[in-house]
XYZ file of C-alpha atoms in Angstrom:
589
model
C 135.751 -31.850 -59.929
C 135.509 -28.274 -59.626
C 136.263 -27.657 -63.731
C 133.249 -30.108 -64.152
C 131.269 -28.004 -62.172
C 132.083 -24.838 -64.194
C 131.629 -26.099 -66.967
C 128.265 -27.552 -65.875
C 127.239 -23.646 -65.101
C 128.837 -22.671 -68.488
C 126.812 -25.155 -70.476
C 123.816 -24.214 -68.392
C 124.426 -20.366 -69.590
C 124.205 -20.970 -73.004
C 120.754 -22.505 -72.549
C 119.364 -19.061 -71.233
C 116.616 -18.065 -72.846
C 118.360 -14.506 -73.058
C 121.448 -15.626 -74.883
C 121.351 -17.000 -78.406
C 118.556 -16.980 -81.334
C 116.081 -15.401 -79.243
C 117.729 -12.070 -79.297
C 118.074 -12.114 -83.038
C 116.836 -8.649 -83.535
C 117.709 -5.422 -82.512
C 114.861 -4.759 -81.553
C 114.800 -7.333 -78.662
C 118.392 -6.824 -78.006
C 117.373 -3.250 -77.539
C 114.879 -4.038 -74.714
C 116.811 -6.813 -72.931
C 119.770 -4.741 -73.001
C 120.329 -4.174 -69.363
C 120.198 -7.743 -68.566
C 122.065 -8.422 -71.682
C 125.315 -6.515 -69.854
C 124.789 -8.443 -66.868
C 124.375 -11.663 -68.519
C 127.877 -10.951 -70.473
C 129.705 -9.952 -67.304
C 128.372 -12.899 -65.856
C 129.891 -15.151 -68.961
C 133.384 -13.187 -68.626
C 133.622 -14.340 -64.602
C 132.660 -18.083 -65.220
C 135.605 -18.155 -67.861
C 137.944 -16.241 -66.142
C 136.800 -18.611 -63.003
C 137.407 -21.828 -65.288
C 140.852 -20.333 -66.738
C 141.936 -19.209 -63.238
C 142.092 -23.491 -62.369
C 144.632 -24.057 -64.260
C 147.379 -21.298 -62.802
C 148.226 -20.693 -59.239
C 146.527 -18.708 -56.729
C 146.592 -14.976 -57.616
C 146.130 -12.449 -54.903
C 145.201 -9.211 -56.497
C 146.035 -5.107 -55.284
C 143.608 -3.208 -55.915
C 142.706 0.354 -54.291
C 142.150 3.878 -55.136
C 145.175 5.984 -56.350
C 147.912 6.635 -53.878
C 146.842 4.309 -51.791
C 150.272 2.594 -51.592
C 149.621 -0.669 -53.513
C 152.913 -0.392 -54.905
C 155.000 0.014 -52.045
C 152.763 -2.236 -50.186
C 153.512 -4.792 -53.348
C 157.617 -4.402 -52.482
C 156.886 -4.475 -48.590
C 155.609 -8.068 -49.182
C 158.535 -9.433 -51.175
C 161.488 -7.589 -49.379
C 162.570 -5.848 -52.931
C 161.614 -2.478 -54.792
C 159.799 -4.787 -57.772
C 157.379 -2.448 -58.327
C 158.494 1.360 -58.669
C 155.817 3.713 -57.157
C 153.655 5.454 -59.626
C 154.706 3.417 -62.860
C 152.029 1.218 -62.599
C 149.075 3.802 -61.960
C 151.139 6.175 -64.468
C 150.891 3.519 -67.053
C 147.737 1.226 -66.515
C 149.962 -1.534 -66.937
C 149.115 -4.949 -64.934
C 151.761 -6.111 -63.069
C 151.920 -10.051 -62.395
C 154.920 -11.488 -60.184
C 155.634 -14.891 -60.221
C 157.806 -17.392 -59.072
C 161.157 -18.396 -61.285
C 164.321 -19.696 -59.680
C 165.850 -17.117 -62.893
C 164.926 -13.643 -62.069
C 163.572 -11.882 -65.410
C 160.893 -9.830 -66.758
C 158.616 -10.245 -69.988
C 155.969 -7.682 -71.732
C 153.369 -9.786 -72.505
C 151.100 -7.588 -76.006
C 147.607 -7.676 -76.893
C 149.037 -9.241 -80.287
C 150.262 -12.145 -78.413
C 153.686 -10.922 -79.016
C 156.161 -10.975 -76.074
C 159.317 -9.303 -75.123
C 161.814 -10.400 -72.502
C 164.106 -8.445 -70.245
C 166.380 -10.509 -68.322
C 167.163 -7.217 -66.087
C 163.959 -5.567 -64.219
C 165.705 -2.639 -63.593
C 165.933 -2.032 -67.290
C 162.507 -3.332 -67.517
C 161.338 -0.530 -65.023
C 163.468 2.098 -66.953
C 161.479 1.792 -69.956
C 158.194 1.616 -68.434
C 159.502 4.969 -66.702
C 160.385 6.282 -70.067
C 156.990 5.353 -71.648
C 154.557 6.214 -68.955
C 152.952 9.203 -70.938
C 153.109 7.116 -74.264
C 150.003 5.813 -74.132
C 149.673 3.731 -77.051
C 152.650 1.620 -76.184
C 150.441 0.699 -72.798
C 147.365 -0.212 -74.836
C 149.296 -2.569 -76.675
C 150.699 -4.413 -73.528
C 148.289 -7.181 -72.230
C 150.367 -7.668 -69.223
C 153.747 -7.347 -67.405
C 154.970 -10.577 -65.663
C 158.275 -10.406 -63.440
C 159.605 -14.045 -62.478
C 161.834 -14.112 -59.412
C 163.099 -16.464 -57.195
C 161.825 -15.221 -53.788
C 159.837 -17.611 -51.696
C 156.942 -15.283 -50.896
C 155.335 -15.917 -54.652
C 156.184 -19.870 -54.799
C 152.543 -20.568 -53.938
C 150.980 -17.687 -55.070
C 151.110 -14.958 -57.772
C 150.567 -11.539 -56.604
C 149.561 -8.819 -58.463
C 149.372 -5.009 -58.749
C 147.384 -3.157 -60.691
C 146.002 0.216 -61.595
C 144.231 2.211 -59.066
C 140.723 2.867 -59.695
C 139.339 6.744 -60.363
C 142.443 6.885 -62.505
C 142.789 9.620 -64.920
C 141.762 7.280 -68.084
C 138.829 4.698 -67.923
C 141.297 2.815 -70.253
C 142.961 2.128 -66.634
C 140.235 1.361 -64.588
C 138.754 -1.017 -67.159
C 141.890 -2.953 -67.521
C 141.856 -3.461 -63.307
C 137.951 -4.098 -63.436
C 138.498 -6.350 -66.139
C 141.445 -8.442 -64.516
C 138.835 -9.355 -61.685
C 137.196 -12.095 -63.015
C 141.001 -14.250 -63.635
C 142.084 -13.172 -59.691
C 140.941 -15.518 -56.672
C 141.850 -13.240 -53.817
C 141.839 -9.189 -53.767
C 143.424 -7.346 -50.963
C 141.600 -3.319 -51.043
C 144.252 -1.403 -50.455
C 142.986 1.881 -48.679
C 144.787 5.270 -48.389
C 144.118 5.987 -44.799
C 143.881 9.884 -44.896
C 140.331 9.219 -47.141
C 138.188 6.666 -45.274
C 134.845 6.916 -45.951
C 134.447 8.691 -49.305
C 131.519 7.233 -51.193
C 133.184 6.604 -54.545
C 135.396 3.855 -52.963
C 131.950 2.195 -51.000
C 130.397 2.227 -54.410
C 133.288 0.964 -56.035
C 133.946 -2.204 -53.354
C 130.348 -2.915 -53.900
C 130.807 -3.307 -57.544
C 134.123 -5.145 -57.065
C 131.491 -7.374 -54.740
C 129.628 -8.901 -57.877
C 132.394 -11.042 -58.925
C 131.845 -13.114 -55.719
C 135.941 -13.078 -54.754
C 137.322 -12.629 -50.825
C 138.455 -9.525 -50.273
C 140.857 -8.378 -47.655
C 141.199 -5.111 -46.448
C 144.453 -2.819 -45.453
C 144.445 0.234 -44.690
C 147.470 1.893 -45.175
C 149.984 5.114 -44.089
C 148.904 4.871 -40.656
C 152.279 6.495 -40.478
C 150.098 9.979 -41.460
C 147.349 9.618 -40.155
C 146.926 10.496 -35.853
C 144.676 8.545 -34.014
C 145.209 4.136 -33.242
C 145.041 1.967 -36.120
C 143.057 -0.357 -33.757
C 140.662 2.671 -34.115
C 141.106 2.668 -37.869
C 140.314 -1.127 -38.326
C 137.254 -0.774 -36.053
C 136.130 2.009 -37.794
C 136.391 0.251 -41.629
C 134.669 -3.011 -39.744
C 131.714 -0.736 -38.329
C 131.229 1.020 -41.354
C 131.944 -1.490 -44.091
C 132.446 -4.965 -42.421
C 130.303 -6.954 -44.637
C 132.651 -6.222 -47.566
C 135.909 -7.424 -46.022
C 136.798 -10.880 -44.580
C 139.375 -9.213 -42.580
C 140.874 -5.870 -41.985
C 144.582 -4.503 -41.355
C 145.478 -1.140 -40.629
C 149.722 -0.901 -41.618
C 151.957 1.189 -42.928
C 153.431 -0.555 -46.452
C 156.640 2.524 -46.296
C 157.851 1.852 -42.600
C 157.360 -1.874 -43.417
C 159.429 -1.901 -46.647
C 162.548 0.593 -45.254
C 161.777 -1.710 -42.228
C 162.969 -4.980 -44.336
C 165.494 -2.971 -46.719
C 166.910 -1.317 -43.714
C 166.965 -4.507 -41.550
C 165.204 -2.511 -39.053
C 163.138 -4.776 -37.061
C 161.331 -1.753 -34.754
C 159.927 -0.012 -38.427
C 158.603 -3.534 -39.448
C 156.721 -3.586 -35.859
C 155.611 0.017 -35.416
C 154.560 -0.707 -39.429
C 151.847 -3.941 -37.902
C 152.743 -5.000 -41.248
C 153.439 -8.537 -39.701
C 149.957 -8.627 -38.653
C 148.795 -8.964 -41.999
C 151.723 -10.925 -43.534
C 151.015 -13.947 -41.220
C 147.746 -13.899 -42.026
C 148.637 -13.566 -45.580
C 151.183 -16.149 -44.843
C 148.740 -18.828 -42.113
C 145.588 -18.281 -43.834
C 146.233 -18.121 -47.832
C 150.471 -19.048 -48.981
C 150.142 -22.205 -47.191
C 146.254 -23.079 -48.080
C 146.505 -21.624 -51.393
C 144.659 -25.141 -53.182
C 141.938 -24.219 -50.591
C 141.544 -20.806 -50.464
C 141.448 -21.077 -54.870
C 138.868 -23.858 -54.851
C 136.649 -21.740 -52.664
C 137.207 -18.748 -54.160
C 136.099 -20.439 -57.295
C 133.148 -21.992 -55.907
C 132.364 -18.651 -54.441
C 132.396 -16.526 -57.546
C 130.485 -19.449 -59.248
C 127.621 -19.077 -56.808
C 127.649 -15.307 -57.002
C 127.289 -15.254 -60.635
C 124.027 -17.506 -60.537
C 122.595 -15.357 -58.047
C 123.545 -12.654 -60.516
C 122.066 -14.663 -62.887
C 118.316 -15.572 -60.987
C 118.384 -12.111 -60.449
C 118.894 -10.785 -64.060
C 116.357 -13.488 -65.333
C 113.807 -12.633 -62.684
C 114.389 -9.131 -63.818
C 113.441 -9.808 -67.428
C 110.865 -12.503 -66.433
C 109.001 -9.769 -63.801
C 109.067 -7.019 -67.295
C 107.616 -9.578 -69.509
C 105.260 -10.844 -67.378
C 104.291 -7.101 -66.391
C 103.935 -6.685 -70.115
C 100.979 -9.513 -70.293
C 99.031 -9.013 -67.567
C 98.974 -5.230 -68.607
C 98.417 -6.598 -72.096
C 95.528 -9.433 -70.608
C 93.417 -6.698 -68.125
C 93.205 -4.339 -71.365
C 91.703 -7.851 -73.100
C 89.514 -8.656 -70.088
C 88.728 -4.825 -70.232
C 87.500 -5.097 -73.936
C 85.765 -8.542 -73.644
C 83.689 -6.935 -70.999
C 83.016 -3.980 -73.053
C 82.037 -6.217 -76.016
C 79.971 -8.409 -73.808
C 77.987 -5.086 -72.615
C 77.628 -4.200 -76.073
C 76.264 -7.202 -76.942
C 73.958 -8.190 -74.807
C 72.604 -4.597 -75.621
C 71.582 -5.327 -78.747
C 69.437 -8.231 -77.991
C 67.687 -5.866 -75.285
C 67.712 -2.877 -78.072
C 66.044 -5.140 -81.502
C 63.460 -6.817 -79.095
C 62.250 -3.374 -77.697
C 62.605 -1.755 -80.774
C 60.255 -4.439 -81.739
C 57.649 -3.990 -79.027
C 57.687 -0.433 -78.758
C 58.601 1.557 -81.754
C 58.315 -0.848 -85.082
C 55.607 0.628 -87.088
C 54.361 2.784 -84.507
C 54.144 6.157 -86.429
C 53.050 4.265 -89.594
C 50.224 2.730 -87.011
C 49.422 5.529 -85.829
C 48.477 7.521 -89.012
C 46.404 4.208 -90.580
C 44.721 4.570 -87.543
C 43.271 8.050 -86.975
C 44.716 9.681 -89.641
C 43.975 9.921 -93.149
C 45.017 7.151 -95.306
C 44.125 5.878 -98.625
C 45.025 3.001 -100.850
C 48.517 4.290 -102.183
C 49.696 4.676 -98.755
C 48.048 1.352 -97.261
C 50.184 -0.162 -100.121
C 53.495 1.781 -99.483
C 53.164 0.868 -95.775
C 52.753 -2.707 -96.345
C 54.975 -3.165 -98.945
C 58.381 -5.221 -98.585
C 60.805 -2.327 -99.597
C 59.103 -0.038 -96.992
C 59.834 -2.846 -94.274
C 63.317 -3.420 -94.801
C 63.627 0.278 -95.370
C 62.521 0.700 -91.549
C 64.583 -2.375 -91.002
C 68.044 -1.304 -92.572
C 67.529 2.123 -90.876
C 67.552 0.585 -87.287
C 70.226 -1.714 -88.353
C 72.387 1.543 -89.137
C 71.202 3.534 -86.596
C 72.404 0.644 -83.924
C 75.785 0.164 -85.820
C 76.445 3.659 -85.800
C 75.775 3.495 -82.114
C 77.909 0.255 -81.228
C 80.780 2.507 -83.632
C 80.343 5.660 -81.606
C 80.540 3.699 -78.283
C 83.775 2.083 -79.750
C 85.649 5.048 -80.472
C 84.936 6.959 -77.471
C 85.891 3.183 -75.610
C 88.906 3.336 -77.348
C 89.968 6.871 -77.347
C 89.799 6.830 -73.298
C 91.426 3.707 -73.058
C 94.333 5.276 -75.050
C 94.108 8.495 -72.907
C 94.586 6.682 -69.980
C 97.752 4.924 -71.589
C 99.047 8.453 -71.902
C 98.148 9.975 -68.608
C 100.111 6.801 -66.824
C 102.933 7.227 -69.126
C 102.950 10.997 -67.993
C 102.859 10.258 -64.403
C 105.304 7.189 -64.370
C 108.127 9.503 -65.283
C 107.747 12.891 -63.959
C 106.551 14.275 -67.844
C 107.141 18.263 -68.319
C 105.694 17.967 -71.914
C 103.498 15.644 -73.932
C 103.740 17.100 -77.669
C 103.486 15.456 -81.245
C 104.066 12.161 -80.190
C 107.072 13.032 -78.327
C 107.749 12.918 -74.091
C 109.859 16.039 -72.666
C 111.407 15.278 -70.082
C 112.979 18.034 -67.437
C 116.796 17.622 -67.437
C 119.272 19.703 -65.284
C 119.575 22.514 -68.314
C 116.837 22.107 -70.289
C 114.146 19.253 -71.786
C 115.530 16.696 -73.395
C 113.543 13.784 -75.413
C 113.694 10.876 -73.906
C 115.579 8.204 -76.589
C 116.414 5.482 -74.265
C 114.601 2.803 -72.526
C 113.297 3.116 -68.600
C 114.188 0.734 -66.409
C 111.472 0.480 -64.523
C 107.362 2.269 -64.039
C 104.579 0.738 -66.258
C 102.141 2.205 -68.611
C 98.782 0.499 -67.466
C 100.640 -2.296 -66.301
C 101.860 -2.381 -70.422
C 105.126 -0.470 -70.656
C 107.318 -2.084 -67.736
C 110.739 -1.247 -68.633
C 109.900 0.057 -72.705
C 111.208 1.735 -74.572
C 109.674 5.173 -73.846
C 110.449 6.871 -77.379
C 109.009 4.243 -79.385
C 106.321 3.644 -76.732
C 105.340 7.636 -77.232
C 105.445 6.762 -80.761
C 102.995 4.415 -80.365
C 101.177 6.368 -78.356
C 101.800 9.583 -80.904
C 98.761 11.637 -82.717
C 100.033 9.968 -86.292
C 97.991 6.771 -84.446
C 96.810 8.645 -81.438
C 93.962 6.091 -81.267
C 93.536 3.226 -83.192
C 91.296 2.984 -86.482
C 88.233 1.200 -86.067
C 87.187 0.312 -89.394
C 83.450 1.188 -90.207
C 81.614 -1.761 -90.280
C 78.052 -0.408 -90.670
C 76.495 -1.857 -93.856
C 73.466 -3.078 -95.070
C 70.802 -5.719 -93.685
C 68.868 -7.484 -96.064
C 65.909 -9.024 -94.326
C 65.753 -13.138 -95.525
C 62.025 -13.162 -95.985
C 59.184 -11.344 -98.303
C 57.653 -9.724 -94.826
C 54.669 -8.356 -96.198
C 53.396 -11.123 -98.160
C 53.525 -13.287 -95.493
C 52.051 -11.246 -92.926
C 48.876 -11.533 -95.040
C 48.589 -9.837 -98.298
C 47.736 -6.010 -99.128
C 45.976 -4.189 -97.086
C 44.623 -1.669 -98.904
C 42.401 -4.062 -100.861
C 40.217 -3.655 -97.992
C 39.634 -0.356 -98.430
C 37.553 -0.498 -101.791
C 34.830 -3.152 -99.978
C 34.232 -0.683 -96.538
C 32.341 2.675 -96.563
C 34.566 3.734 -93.251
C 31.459 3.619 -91.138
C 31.767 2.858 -87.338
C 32.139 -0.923 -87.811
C 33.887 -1.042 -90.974
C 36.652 1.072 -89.442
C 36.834 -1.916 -86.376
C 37.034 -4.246 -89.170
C 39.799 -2.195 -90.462
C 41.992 -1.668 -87.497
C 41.743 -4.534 -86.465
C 42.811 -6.166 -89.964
C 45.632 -3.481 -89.727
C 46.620 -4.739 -86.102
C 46.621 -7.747 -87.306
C 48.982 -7.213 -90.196
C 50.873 -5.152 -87.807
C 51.150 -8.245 -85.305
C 52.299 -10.703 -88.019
C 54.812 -8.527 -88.954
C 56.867 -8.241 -85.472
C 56.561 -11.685 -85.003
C 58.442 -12.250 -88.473
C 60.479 -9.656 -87.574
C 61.459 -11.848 -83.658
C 61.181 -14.778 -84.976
C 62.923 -15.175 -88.079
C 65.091 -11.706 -89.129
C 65.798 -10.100 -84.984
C 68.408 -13.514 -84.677
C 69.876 -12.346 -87.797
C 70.349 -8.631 -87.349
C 71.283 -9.587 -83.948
C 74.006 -11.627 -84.909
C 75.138 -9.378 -87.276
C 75.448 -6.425 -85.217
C 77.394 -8.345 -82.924
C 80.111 -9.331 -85.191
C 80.014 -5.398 -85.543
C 80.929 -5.090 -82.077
C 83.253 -8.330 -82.176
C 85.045 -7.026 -84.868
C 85.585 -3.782 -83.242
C 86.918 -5.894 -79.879
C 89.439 -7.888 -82.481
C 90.420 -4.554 -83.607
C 91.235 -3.047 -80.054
C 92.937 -6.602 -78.689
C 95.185 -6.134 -81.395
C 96.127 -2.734 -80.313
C 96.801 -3.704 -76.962
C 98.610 -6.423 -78.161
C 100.736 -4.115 -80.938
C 103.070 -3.122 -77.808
C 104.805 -6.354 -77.740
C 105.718 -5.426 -81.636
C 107.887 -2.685 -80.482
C 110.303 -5.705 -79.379
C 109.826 -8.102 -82.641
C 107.712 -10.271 -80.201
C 103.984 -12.017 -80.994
C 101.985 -12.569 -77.213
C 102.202 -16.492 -77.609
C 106.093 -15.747 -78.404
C 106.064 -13.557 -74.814
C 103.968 -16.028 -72.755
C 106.297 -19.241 -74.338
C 109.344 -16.726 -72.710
C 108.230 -16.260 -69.304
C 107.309 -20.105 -69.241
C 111.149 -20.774 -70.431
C 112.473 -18.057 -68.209
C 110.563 -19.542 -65.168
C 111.970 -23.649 -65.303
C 115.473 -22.058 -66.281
C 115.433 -19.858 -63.257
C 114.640 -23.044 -61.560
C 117.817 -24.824 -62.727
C 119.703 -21.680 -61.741
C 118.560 -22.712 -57.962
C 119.179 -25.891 -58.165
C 123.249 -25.819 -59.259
C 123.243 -22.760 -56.765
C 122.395 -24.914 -54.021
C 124.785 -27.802 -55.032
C 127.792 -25.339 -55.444
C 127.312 -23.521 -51.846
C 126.711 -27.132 -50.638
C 130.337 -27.467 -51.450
C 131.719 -24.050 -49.936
């Protein structure tokens, strides 16, 4: 039943919308890269969960160097197994397991094994080899079989202690984790306290496993070990199931020597009944929680890492979707504008200065005839028509170019910016500035840039394409209609009939108003529409122009919006699922 369940979860992985085709570029991988590392520690604990069913319990040492894990390793079966040091001194992991033939076998990364049916010899050559450090990063593992009781229900294991002088041996413990289903911390109790261990317990945390906790060479330290156990429970309870304060070297002399008042004054009983009550003789138990345990961990780490990336996407569009409501507004101003702009224009200033002169200035026939001709007109027309495209350009840019601004100046103050210069962010460092080539993990660039990469974001942002180019749409308006020879014939035929006295001149203007009149109500009734419309898709055109620059920033990750929007939608019912086998696994712990 519990295998099932595993490899429910593991089937339910692969469906992620983080694992598989959807990272198919580097691009993506590049911005999901955080959760990425999660997601594949996350993969390596299910499977060592799943692989750790089909051995026996395994009870794991872990603990800082010179803690005593070792002798503390010994002290539990009775027998120097482990000789101090080698193991840290080697980065070798040390499995002992139960055999009713005592021998030892070298287990390589190759697959390759080799068996020593003496583990003193065994512990010779490890002795011999412990600054060789190639022959260690060949071994996978040691295993010692033996015949004593204490590992016929469980396997117990020793490994390197952590803040070793390689990562190559702190990996390899780190890494054995996921395959153990109980750890016991040991602690050196001359250093309680120091933050590197808190940090590293908290990490250790993650993989969801019980962890017990002794603290050991009370034998050097003065002051009670009831003291030291409450002070590891008052300081760091939450980590630890339970807590033991002992001395592993009293304990082990204790059992070699036969020495019954070392084992006491060592309280190393204390914790080998528990061992003994609570795990040897529950082991089944203890495993099948431990599993279940890890298992619900890992989909919490999983909700988490997938709310993570959901939260940055979604960030992404509605950044992306107030710049769009942003623009539509803009382009709704604009054009409603021009509706207001052609009908005044019409009213107010059409053929005003033309009116004015055939009215009380001096005109004759030649410029009657150019003022009511059609190529005059549309020559007044077309000019307007650039004019107000010019305008609805000008507006644009300077739209567009503080839009951008803004981009930069959140940028700037979303992560403490020294220097803004040729497309490229300075960031203060401890020596000097240093360009920022690596993703944030966090701040927001007008809601745009959660989590982006900030170099190619500042390359978007850069003076090569400091704003983006709005192409010129101004062109020419051709009016549909003949305007003048509608709105009445020439004019200036008049002029050869009237002698310009007082009444002739009414006769005149008002023939002119007339002509004048006819003309704007062409012009609103059958051309404004037009040139409205027109300069319009100006302005819409423009808009298209600036949605796709807002839009550009999902590029930078090989993504389209609809491909962004269809992500977060998939991220959401998967995170969903996630709950929903969470809650049936802890219904079983």
């Amino acid at each position: 039943m519990v295998k099932e369940d595993l490899n429910e979860i593991s089937e339910l992985l692969k469906k992620s919308p983080l694992r598989g085709s959807l990272l198919n570029t580097e691009s993506r991988r590049k911005f999901f890269a955080e959760e990425i590392s999660k997601l594949s520690k996350i993969d390596s604990i299910i499977c060592g969960c799943i692989d750790s069913l089909s051995n026996p319990l395994k009870v794991v040492l872990m603990g800082e160097v010179k803690a005593g894990k070792s002798t503390l390793l010994n002290a539990l079966l009775g027998v120097e197994i482990s000789y101090m040091n080698v193991v840290e001194a080697t980065a070798a992991i040390l499995e002992v397991k139960y055999s009713q033939k005592e021998y030892a076998v070298i287990e390589r990364k190759d697959n390759s094994k080799e068996k020593y049916s003496d583990i003193k010899n065994l512990n010779a050559i490890l002795d011999e080899k412990r600054n060789d450090q190639k022959f260690f990063n060949e071994i996978d593992k040691i295993c010692i079989y033996t015949p004593i009781e204490k590992v016929k229900e469980i396997t117990i294991v020793d490994t390197p202690g952590l803040n070793t002088v390689t990562s190559e041996n702190e990996n390899r413990t780190k890494n054995y984790i996921a395959n153990c289903d109980v750890i016991v911390w040991v602690m050196n109790g001359n250093h309680l306290g120091q933050s590197d261990v808190t940090d590293a317990i908290n990490n250790i945390m993650d993989y969801g496993k019980p962890i017990l906790c002794v603290v050991n060479r009370i034998d050097e330290v003065d002051g009670e070990p009831e003291q030291l156990e409450d002070y590891v429970r008052d300081e760091m309870g939450y980590m630890f199931k339970e807590v033991f304060a002992v001395s592993a070297k009293m304990a082990f002399e204790g059992r070699i020597e036969n020495n019954n008042e070392k084992i006491s004054m060592s309280r190393f009983e204390l914790f080998n009944t528990y061992l003994l009550n609570n795990i040897e003789r529950n082991s089944e138990n203890v495993q099948v929680n431990s599993v279940y345990k890890s298992a619900s961990v890992q989909l919490s780490q999983e909700i988490s890492a997938s709310s993570y990336a959901f939260m940055r996407v979604e960030k992404i569009i509605q950044g992306i979707q107030k710049e769009i409501d942003s623009i539509e507004k803009f382009n709704k101003d604009i054009k409603d504008s021009c509706y207001k702009i052609i009908l005044q224009w019409i009213d107010f200033e059409f053929f005003q200065n033309e009116k004015s002169k055939m009215l009380y200035g001096k005109v004759d026939n030649s410029i009657l005839k150019k003022y009511f001709s059609d190529e005059y007109i549309n020559n007044l027309i077309q000019n307007k028509y650039k004019e107000i495209s010019k305008e609805i350009y000008r507006q644009w840019t300077e739209y567009n170019e503080k839009l951008m601004n803004e981009k930069k100046q959140a940028l700037k103050n979303s992560i403490s910016i020294e220097k803004f210069e040729d497309g490229i962010f300075k960031k203060e460092s401890n020596n000097s500035s240093q360009e920022i080539k690596e993703s944030s993990a966090g701040g927001a660039v007008t809601g745009t840039a959660v989590s982006f990469g900030l170099a190619g974001y500042a390359a978007w942002l850069g003076p090569g394409a400091a704003y983006i180019t709005i192409g010129n749409a101004i062109g020419t308006f051709f009016p549909p209609l003949l305007i003048a020879g509608i709105a009445g014939g020439a004019v200036f035929g008049i002029m050869k009939t009237f002698k310009k006295n007082d009444q002739e001149k009414k006769i005149l203007n008002d023939d002119i108003n007339r002509r004048i009149d006819n003309i704007k109500d062409i012009l609103k009734n059958s051309i404004a529409d037009k040139m409205i419309d027109n300069l319009r898709s100006i302005s819409d055109s423009y808009k298209d122009e600036c949605i796709n620059s807002s839009i550009a920033i999902l590029g930078q990750f090989d993504f389209t919006l609809n491909e962004a929007e269809n992500l977060i939608n998939e991220l959401n019912s998967y995170i969903d699922k996630l709950k929903e086998v969470q809650q049936n696994i802890d219904i079983k712990l």
